[in-house]
PDB file of C-alpha atoms in Angstrom:
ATOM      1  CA  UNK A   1      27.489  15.440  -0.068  1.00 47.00           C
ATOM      2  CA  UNK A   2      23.673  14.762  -0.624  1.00 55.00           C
ATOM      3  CA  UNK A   3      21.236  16.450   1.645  1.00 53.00           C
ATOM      4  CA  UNK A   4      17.764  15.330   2.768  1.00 50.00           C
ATOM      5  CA  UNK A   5      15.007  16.802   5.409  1.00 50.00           C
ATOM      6  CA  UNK A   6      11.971  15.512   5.658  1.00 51.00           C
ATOM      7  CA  UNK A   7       8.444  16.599   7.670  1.00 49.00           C
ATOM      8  CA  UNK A   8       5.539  13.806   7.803  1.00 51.00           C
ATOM      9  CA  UNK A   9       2.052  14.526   7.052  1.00 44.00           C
ATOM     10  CA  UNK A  10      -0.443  11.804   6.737  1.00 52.00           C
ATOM     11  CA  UNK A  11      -1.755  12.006   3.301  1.00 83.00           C
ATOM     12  CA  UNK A  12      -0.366  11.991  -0.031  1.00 96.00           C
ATOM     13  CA  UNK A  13       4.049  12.317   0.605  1.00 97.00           C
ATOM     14  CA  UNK A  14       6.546  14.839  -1.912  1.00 98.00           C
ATOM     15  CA  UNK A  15       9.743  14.170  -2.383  1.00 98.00           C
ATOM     16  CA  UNK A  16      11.450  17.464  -3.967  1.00 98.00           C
ATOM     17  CA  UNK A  17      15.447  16.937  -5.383  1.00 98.00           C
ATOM     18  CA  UNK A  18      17.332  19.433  -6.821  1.00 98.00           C
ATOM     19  CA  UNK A  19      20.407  18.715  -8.583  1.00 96.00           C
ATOM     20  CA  UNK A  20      24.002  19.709  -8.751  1.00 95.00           C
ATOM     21  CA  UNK A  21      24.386  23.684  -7.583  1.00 93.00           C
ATOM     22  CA  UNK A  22      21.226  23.825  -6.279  1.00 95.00           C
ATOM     23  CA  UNK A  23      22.881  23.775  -2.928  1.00 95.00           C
ATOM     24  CA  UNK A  24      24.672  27.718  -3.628  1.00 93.00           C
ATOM     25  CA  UNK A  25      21.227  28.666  -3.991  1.00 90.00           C
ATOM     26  CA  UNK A  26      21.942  33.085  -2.403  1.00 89.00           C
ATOM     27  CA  UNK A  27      25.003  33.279  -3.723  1.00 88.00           C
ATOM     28  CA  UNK A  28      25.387  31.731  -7.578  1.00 77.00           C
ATOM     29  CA  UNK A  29      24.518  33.671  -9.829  1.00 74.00           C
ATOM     30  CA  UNK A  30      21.394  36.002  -8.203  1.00 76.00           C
ATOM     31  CA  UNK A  31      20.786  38.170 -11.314  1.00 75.00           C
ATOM     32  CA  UNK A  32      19.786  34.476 -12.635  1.00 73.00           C
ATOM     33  CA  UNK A  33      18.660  32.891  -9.751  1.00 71.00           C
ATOM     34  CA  UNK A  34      18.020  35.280  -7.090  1.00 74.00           C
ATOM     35  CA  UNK A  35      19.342  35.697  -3.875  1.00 81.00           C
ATOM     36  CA  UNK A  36      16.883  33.404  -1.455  1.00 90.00           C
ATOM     37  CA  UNK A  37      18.573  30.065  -0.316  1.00 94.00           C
ATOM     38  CA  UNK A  38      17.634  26.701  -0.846  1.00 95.00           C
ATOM     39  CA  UNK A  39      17.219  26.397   3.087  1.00 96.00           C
ATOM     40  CA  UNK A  40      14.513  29.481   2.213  1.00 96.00           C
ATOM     41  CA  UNK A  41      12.672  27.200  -0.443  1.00 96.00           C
ATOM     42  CA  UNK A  42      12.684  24.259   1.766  1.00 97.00           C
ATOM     43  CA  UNK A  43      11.003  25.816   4.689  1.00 97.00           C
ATOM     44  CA  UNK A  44       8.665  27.711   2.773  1.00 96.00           C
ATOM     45  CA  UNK A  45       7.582  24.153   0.964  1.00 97.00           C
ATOM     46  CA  UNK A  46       7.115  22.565   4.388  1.00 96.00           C
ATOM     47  CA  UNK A  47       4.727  25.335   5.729  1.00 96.00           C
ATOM     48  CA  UNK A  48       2.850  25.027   1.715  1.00 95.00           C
ATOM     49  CA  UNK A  49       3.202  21.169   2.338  1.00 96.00           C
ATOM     50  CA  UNK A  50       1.341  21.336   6.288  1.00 94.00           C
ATOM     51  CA  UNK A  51      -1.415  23.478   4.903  1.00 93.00           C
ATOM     52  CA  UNK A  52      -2.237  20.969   2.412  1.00 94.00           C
ATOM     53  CA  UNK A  53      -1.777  17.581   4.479  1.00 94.00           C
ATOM     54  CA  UNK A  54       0.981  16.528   2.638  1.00 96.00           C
ATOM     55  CA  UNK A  55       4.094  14.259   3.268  1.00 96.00           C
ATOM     56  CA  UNK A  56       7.213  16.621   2.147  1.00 97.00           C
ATOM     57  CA  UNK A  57      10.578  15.127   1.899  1.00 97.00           C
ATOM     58  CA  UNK A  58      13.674  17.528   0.291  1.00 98.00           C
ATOM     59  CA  UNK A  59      17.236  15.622  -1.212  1.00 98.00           C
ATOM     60  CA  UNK A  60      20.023  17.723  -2.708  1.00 98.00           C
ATOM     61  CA  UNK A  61      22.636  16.134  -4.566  1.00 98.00           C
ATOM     62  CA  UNK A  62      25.863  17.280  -6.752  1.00 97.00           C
ATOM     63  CA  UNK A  63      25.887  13.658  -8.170  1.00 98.00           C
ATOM     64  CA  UNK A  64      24.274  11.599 -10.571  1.00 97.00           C
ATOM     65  CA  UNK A  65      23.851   8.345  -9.103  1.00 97.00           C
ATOM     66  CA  UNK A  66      22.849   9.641  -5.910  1.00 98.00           C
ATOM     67  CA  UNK A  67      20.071  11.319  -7.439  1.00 98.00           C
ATOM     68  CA  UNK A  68      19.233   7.808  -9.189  1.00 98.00           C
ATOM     69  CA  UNK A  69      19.799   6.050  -5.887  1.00 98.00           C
ATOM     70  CA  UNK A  70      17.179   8.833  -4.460  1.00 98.00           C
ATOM     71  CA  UNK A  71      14.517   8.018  -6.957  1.00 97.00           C
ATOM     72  CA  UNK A  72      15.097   4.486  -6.585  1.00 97.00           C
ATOM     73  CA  UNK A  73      14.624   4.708  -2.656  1.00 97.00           C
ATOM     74  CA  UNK A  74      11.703   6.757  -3.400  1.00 97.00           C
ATOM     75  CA  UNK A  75       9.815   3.937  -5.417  1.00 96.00           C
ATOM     76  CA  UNK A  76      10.439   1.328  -2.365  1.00 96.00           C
ATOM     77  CA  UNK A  77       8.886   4.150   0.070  1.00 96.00           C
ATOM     78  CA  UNK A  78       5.649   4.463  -2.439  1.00 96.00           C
ATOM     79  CA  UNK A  79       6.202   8.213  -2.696  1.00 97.00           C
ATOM     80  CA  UNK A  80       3.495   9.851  -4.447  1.00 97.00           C
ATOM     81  CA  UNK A  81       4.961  12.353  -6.562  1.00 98.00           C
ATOM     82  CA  UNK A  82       8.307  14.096  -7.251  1.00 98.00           C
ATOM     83  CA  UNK A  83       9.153  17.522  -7.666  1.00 98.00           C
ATOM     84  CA  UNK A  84      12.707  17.805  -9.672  1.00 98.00           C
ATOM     85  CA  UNK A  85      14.666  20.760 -10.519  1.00 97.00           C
ATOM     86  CA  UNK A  86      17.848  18.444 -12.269  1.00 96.00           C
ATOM     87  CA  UNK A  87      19.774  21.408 -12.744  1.00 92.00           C
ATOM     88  CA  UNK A  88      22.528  21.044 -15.625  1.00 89.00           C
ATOM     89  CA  UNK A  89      21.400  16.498 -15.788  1.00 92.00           C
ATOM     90  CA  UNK A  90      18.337  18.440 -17.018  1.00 92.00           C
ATOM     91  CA  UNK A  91      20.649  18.291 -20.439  1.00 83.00           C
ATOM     92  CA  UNK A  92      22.840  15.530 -19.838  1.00 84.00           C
ATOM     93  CA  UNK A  93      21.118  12.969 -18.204  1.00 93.00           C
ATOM     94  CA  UNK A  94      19.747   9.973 -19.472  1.00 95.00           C
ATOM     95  CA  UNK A  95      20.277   8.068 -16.151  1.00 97.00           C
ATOM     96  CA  UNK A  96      17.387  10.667 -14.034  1.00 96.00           C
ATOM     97  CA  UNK A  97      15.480  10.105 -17.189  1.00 96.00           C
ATOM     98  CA  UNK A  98      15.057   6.549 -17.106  1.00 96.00           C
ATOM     99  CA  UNK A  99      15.117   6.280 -13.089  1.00 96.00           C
ATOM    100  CA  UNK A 100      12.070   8.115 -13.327  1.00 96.00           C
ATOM    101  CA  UNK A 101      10.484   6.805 -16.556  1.00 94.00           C
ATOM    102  CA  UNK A 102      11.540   3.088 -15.399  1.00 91.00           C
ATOM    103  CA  UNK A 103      10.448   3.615 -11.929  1.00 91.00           C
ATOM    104  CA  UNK A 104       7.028   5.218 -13.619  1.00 89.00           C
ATOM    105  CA  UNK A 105       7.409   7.863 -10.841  1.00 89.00           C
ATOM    106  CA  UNK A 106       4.781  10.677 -11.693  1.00 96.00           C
ATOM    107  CA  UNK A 107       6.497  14.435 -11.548  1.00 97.00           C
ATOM    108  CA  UNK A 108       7.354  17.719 -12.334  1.00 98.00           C
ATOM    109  CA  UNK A 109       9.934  19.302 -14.284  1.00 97.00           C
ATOM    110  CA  UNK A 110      10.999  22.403 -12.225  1.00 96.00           C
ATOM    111  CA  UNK A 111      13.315  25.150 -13.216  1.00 93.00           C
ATOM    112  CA  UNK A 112      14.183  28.599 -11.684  1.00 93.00           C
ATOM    113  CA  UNK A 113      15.174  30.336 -14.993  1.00 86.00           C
ATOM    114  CA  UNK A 114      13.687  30.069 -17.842  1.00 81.00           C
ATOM    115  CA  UNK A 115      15.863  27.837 -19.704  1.00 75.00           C
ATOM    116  CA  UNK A 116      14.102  28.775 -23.503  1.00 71.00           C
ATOM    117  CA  UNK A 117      15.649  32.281 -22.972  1.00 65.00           C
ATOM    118  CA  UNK A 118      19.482  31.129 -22.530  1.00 64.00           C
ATOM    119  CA  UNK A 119      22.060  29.566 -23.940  1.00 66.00           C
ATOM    120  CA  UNK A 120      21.072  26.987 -26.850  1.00 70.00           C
ATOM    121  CA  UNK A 121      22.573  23.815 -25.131  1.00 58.00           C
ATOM    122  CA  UNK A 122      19.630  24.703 -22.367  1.00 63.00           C
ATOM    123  CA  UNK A 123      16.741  24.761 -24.535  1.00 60.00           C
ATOM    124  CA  UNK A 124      16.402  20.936 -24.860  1.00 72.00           C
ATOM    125  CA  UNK A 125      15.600  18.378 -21.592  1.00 84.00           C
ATOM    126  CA  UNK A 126      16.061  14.787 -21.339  1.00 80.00           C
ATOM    127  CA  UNK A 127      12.774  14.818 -18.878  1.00 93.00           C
ATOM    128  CA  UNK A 128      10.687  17.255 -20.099  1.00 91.00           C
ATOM    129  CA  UNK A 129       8.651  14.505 -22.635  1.00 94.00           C
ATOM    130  CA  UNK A 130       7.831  12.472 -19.380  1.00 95.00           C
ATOM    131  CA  UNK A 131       6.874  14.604 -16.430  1.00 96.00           C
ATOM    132  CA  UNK A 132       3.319  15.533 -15.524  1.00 96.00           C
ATOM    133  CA  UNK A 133       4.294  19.127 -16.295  1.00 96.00           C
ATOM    134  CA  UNK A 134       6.765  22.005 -16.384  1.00 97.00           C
ATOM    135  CA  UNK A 135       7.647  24.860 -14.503  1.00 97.00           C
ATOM    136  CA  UNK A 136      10.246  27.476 -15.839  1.00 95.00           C
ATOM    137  CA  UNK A 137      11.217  31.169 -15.285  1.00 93.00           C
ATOM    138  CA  UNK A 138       8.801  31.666 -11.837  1.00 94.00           C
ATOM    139  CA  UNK A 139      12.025  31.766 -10.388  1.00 93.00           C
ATOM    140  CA  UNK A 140      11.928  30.483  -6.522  1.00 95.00           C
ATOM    141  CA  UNK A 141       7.887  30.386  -6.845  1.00 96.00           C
ATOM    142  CA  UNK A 142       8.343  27.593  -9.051  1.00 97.00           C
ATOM    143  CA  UNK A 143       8.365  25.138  -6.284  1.00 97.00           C
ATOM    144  CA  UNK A 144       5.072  26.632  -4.707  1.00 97.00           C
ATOM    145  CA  UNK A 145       3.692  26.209  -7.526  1.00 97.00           C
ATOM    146  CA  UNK A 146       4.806  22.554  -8.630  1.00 98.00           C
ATOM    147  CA  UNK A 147       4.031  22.004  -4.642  1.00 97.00           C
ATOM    148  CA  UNK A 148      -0.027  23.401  -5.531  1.00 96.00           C
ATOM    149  CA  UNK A 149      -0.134  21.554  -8.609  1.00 97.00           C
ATOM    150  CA  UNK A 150       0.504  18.827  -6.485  1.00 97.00           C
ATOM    151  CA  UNK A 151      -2.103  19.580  -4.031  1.00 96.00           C
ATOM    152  CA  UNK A 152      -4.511  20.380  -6.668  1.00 95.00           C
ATOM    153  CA  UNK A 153      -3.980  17.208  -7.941  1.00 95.00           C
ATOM    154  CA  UNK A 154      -3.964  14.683  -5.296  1.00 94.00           C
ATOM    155  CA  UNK A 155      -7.538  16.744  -4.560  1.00 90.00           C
ATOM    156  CA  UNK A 156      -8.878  15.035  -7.498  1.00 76.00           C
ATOM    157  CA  UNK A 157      -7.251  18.070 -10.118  1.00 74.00           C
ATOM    158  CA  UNK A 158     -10.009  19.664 -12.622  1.00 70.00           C
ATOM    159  CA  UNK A 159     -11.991  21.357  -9.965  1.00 66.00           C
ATOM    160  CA  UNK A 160     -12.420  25.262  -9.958  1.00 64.00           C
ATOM    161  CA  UNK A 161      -9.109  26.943  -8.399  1.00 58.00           C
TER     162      UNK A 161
END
């Protein structure tokens, strides 16, 4: 079942999805992933989100086309950027690729491990070539930082840190 939450800001509005296992986020795998939930990343991205005036709006889906469907919704609702950690579509998925190439929806390529150090079949992305940027093997911190890249960016990017 897809999951979304969503806190309103009044500037520039986030919309973060993470694919299919995303959700056992604790409990899969923590040598790989760690052991902090998804619920953790979530709330720590709305408190990042408030301190920078931003809209922030989180979707978790197992499935394919509800992930489209997402990105699809997200172009009628003129969100501003995307944050996507596609999980194993990262490698499969032509269908996220052209929702968001189609759909011209600007983002960022997030992923907990770093993919380039495991198995083979990781290594290549179907998104990678079209997103703003990407983030891999920060583990959790990932999202903060795809979140400040954001932030940095909407602040008119190129600016001292």
């Amino acid at each position: 079942m897809a999951e979304e939450h969503q806190v309103k800001g009044s500037r520039k509005s986030i919309l973060v999805i993470n694919g299919p296992n995303l959700n056992l986020l604790g409990t899969r795998e923590p040598a790989i992933y760690g052991s902090t939930t998804l619920k953790d990343v979530e709330e720590s991205l709305y408190r990042h989100a408030t301190k920078h005036n931003l809209s922030l709006s989180t979707f978790q889906s197992n499935h394919e086309g509800h992930i489209v469907d997402r990105i699809h919704a997200a172009y009628e609702q003129k969100v501003d950027a995307v944050i996507i950690n596609p999980g194993a579509y990262t490698h499969t998925s032509v269908a996220i690729r052209d929702a968001l190439a189609g759909l011209n929806m600007p983002f960022v390529e997030l992923h907990i491990s770093n993919v380039h150090k495991r198995e083979p079949f990781r290594h290549h992305s179907y998104l990678s070539d079209k997103a703003e940027g990407v983030i891999a093997g920060l583990g959790v911190f990932g999202y903060i930082a795809a979140l400040e890249f954001w932030a940095w960016k909407f602040g008119g990017g190129g600016g001292v840190l």
